[in-house]
mmCIF file of C-alpha atoms in Angstrom:
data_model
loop_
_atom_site.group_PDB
_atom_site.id
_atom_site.type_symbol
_atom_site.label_atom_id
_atom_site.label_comp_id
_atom_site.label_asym_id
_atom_site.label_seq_id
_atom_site.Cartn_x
_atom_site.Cartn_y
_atom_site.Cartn_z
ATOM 1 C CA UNK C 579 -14.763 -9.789 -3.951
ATOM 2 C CA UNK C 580 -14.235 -10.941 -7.785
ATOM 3 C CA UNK C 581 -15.073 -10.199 -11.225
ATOM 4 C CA UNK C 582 -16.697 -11.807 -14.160
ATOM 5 C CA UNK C 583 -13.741 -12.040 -16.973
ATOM 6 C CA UNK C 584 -14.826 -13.593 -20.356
ATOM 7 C CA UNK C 585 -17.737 -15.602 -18.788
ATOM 8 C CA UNK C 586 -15.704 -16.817 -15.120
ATOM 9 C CA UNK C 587 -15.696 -15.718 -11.885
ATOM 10 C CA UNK C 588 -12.001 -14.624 -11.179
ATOM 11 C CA UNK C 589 -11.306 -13.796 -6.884
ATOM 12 C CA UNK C 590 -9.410 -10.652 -6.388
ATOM 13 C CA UNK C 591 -8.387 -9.371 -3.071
ATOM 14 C CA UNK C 592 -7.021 -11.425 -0.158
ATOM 15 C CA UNK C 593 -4.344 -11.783 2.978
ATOM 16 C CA UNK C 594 -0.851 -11.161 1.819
ATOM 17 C CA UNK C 595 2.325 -10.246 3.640
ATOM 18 C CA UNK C 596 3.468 -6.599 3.097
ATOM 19 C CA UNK C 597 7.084 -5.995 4.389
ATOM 20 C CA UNK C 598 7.695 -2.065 4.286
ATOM 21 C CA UNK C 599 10.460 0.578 4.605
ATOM 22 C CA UNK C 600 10.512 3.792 5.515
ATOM 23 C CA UNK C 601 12.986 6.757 6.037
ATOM 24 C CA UNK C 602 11.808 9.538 8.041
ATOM 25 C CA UNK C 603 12.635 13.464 9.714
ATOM 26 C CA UNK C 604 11.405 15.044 12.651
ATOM 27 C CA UNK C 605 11.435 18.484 11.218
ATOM 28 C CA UNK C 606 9.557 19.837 14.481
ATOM 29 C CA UNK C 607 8.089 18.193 18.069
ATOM 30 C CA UNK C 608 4.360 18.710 16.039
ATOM 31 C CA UNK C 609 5.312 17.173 13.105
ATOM 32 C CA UNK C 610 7.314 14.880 10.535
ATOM 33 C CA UNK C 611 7.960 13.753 6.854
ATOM 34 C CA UNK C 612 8.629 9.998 5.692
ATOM 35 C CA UNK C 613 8.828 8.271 2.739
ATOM 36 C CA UNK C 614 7.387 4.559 2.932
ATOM 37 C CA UNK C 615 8.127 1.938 0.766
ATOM 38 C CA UNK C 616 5.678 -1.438 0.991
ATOM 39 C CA UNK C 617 5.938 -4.539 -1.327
ATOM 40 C CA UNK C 618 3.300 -6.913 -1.661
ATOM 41 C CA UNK C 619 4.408 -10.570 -1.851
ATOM 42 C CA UNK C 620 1.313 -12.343 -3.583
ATOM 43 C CA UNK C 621 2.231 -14.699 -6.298
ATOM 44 C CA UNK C 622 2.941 -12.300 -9.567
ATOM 45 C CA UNK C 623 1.793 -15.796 -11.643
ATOM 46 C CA UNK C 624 -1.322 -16.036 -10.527
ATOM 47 C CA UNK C 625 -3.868 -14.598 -12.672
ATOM 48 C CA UNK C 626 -6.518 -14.453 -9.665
ATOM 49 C CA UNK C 627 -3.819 -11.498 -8.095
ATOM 50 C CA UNK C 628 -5.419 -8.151 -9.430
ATOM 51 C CA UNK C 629 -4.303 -4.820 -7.680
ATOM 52 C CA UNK C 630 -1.246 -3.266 -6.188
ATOM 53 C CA UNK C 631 2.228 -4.343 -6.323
ATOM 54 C CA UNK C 632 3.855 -1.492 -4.798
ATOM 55 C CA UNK C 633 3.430 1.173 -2.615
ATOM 56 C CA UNK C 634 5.863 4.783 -2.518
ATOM 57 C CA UNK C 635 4.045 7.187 -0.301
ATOM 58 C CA UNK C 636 5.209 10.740 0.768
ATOM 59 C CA UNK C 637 3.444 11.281 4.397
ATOM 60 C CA UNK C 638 3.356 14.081 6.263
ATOM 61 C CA UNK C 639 3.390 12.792 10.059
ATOM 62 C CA UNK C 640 1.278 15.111 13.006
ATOM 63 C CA UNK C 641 2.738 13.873 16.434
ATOM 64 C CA UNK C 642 0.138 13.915 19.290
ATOM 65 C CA UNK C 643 2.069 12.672 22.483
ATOM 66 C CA UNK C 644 2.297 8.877 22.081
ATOM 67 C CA UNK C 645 -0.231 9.107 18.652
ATOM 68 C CA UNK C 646 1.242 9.961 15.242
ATOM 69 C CA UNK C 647 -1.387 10.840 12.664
ATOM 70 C CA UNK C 648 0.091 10.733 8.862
ATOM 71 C CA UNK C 649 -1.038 11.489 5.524
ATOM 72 C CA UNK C 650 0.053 11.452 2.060
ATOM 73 C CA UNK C 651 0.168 10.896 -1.416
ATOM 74 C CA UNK C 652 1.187 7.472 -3.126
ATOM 75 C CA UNK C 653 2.462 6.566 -6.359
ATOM 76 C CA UNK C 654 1.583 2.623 -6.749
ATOM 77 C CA UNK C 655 2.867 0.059 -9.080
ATOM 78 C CA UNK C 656 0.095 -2.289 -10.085
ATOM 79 C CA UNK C 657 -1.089 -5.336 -12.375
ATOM 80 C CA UNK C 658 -3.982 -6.643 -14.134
ATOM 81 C CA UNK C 659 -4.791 -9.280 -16.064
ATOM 82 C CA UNK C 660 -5.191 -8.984 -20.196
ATOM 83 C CA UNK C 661 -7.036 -11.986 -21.768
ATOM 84 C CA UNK C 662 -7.606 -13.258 -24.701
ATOM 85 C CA UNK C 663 -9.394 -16.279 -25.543
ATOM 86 C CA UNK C 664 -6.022 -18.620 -25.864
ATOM 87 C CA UNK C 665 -3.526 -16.548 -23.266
ATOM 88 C CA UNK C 666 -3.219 -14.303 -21.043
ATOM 89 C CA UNK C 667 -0.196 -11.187 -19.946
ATOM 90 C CA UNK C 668 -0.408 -9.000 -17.402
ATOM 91 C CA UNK C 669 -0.436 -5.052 -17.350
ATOM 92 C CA UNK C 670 1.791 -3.230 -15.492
ATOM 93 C CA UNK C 671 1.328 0.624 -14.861
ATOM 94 C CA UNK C 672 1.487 3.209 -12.032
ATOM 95 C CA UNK C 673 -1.574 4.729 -10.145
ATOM 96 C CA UNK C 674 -2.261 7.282 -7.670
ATOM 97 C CA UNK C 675 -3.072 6.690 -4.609
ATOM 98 C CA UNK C 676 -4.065 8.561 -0.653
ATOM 99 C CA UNK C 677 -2.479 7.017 2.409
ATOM 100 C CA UNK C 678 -3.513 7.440 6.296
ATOM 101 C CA UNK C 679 -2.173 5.771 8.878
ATOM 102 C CA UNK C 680 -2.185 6.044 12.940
ATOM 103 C CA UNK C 681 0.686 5.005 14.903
ATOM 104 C CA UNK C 682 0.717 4.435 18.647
ATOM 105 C CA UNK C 683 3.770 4.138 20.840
ATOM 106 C CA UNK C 684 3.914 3.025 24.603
ATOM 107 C CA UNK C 685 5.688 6.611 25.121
ATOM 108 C CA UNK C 686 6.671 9.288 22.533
ATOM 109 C CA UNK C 687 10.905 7.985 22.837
ATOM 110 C CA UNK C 688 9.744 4.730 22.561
ATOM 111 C CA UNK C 689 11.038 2.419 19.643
ATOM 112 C CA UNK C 690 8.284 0.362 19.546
ATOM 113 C CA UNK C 691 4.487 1.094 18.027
ATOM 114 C CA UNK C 692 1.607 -0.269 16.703
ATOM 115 C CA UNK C 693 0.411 1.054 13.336
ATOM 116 C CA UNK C 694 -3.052 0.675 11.430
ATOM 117 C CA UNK C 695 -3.254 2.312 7.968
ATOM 118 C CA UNK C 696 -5.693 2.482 4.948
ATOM 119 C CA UNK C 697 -4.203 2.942 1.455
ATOM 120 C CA UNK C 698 -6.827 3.878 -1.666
ATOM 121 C CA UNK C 699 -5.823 3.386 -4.963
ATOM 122 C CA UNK C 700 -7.218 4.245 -8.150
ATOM 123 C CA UNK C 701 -5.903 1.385 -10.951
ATOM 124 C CA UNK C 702 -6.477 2.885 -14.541
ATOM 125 C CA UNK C 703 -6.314 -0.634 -16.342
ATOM 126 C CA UNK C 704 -6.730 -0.995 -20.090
ATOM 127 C CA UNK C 705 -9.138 -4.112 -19.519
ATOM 128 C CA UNK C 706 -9.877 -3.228 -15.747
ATOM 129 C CA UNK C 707 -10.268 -0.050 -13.981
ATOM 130 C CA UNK C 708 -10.688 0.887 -10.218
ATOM 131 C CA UNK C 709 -10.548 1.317 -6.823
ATOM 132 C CA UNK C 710 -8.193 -0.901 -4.625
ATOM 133 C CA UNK C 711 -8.415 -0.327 -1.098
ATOM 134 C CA UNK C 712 -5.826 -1.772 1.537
ATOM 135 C CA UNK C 713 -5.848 -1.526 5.233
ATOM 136 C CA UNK C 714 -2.927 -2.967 7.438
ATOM 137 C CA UNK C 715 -2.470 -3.657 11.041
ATOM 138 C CA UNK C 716 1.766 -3.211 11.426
ATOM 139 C CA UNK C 717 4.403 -3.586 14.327
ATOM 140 C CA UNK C 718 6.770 -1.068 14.337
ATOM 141 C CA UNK C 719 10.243 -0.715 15.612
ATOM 142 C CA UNK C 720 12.202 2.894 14.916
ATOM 143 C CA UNK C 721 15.944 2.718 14.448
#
């Protein structure tokens, strides 16, 4: 994807490595909360980067046997570019966001899973406004 910014094409989106966090109670056998931290580790510098920095979702986890189903709210830290003809800064402000995710585990006291999650953002950028959309494919081990 990209955008047209004072005449050039700029490329947003991309691969990037997203090392995440997250605490977690099993409140019931159905069901769980967690809080899940991710950080994005583009380069800040670059002024192709446009989108989310951040990632603090709330998720409320529905255990199915070896699948966990979760859902939540996100409060994301993102950046976009401000230009002027000479220089640019960047814009940093929060946005909310929707996160689902799917976990599979070989068996339900297993430590290990496999995750795959879509987050939707909505960026409300002075110069740039919209949607960023994320989906990840994780490993997961459970202390």
């Amino acid at each position: 994807m990209g955008i047209t910014l004072f005449g050039q094409r700029r490329a947003t989106g991309g691969m990037t490595l997203q090392p995440s966090a997250s605490l977690g109670w099993r409140f019931a056998e159905w069901g769980s909360l967690r809080y899940r931290n991710a950080v994005s580790l583009f380069n800040l510098k670059a002024l192709r980067w446009i989108g989310v920095i951040d990632m603090n979702s709330a998720l409320l986890g529905i255990h199915l046997r070896d699948l966990t189903l979760e859902l939540g709210p996100s409060l994301d830290v993102f950046a976009v570019p401000l230009c002027a003809d000479t220089w640019c800064q960047r814009e940093h402000g929060l946005a909310p966001a929707v996160h689902l995710g799917a976990m599979l585990s070989p068996a339900p006291e297993s430590r290990l899973g496999g995750r795959g999650t879509v987050h939707t953002a909505y960026i409300p950028g002075i110069a740039w406004s919209g949607i960023s959309v994320s989906a990840a494919v994780e490993g997961v081990y459970r202390f």
